[in-house]
Amino acid sequence: KYKIEVALRPGTVQATTMGIGGVNVPLEEKSRDAQVASYTGIYDTEGVPHTKSGERQPIQVNMQFNDIGVFETVWQVKFYNYHKRDHCQWGNSFGSIEYECKPNETRSLMWINKETFH
């Protein structure tokens, strides 16, 4: 299971649903002020088959917002066997992805202007 933390700026933006790989991830609003709205959710990967050695797989990520449309992107991921954790000993650590977005003209989709990995 992975804890998903979402911070939306400005704080007037409201998320309604989130999906990762076709799985609904319920979001719980934790806080809100004029600058930021914070949500958390749990993405459960139990039962997801692990990715074959040397491969990655695309996973669809989407989030619906009130009044400004849908955010959609694709992450390239690797699901590891839970009982084989030696992969945790090497590689670069990953903390978060920051997206700078704006709604399209019809307010149905979000355009991604910038993607930053932290």
Coordinates of C-alpha atoms in Angstrom, one line a residue:
K1 CA 0.0 0.0 0.0
Y2 CA 1.2 3.5 -0.8
K3 CA 0.1 6.7 0.9
I4 CA -0.8 9.3 -1.8
E5 CA -0.5 12.9 -0.7
V6 CA -1.9 15.6 -3.0
A7 CA -1.4 19.3 -2.6
L8 CA -3.4 21.6 -4.8
R9 CA -2.7 25.3 -5.4
P10 CA -4.5 27.6 -5.1
G11 CA -6.5 26.3 -2.1
T12 CA -9.8 27.1 -4.0
V13 CA -9.2 24.1 -6.3
Q14 CA -11.2 21.0 -5.3
A15 CA -10.5 17.4 -6.3
T16 CA -13.4 15.0 -6.5
T17 CA -11.8 11.7 -7.6
M18 CA -8.4 10.1 -8.3
G19 CA -7.6 7.0 -10.3
I20 CA -4.3 5.1 -10.6
G21 CA -4.1 2.2 -13.1
G22 CA -7.9 1.9 -13.2
V23 CA -8.2 1.7 -9.4
N24 CA -10.2 4.4 -7.7
V25 CA -8.2 6.1 -4.9
P26 CA -10.6 7.8 -2.5
L27 CA -9.2 11.2 -1.4
E28 CA -9.7 12.6 2.1
E29 CA -9.3 16.3 2.5
K30 CA -6.9 17.0 5.3
S31 CA -6.6 20.8 5.2
R32 CA -7.5 23.9 3.2
D33 CA -6.6 27.5 3.2
A34 CA -6.3 30.2 0.4
Q35 CA -2.9 28.9 -0.7
V36 CA -3.3 25.1 -0.7
A37 CA -5.7 22.2 -0.3
S38 CA -4.2 19.0 1.0
Y39 CA -5.6 15.5 0.4
T40 CA -4.5 11.9 1.2
G41 CA -5.4 8.6 -0.1
I42 CA -4.2 5.0 -0.2
Y43 CA -3.2 3.2 -3.4
D44 CA -3.3 -0.6 -2.7
T45 CA -1.1 -2.7 -5.0
E46 CA -1.9 -6.0 -3.4
G47 CA -2.6 -8.6 -6.0
V48 CA -0.9 -6.6 -8.8
P49 CA 1.5 -8.9 -10.6
H50 CA 5.2 -7.8 -10.4
T51 CA 6.8 -6.4 -13.4
K52 CA 9.3 -8.6 -15.3
S53 CA 13.0 -8.0 -14.9
G54 CA 14.3 -5.2 -17.1
E55 CA 10.8 -3.9 -17.9
R56 CA 8.6 -0.9 -17.0
Q57 CA 4.9 -0.5 -17.6
P58 CA 2.7 2.5 -18.2
I59 CA 0.1 3.3 -15.7
Q60 CA -2.7 5.8 -16.3
V61 CA -3.2 8.5 -13.5
N62 CA -6.2 10.9 -13.5
M63 CA -7.8 13.3 -11.1
Q64 CA -11.2 15.0 -11.6
F65 CA -11.6 18.6 -10.4
N66 CA -14.7 20.7 -9.8
D67 CA -15.1 23.3 -12.6
I68 CA -11.7 22.9 -14.2
G69 CA -11.7 19.5 -15.8
V70 CA -9.6 16.3 -15.6
F71 CA -5.9 16.0 -15.0
E72 CA -4.4 13.0 -16.9
T73 CA -0.9 11.6 -17.2
V74 CA 0.9 8.3 -17.6
W75 CA 3.6 7.2 -15.1
Q76 CA 6.2 4.6 -16.1
V77 CA 6.3 2.2 -13.1
K78 CA 7.8 -1.1 -12.0
F79 CA 5.9 -3.3 -9.5
Y80 CA 8.3 -5.4 -7.4
N81 CA 7.8 -8.8 -5.8
Y82 CA 6.9 -7.9 -2.1
H83 CA 9.2 -10.7 -0.8
K84 CA 12.2 -9.6 -2.8
R85 CA 13.2 -6.2 -1.5
D86 CA 16.9 -6.1 -2.5
H87 CA 16.0 -3.5 -5.1
C88 CA 15.5 -1.1 -2.2
Q89 CA 19.2 -1.0 -1.5
W90 CA 20.2 0.8 -4.7
G91 CA 19.0 3.4 -7.1
N92 CA 17.7 7.0 -6.6
S93 CA 15.2 7.7 -4.0
F94 CA 11.9 9.2 -5.1
G95 CA 9.7 11.6 -3.0
S96 CA 7.2 13.4 -5.2
I97 CA 6.2 14.7 -8.6
E98 CA 5.1 18.4 -8.9
Y99 CA 2.9 19.3 -11.8
E100 CA 2.2 22.9 -13.0
C101 CA -1.1 22.8 -14.9
K102 CA -3.8 25.0 -16.3
P103 CA -7.3 24.1 -17.6
N104 CA -7.9 24.1 -21.4
E105 CA -10.2 26.5 -23.1
T106 CA -13.3 24.4 -22.5
R107 CA -12.3 23.6 -18.9
S108 CA -12.6 19.8 -19.6
L109 CA -8.9 18.8 -19.4
M110 CA -5.8 20.1 -17.6
W111 CA -2.7 21.0 -19.7
I112 CA 0.6 20.1 -18.0
N113 CA 3.0 23.0 -18.4
K114 CA 5.8 21.6 -16.2
E115 CA 6.7 18.3 -14.5
T116 CA 9.3 18.2 -11.7
F117 CA 10.6 15.2 -9.9
H118 CA 11.8 15.6 -6.3

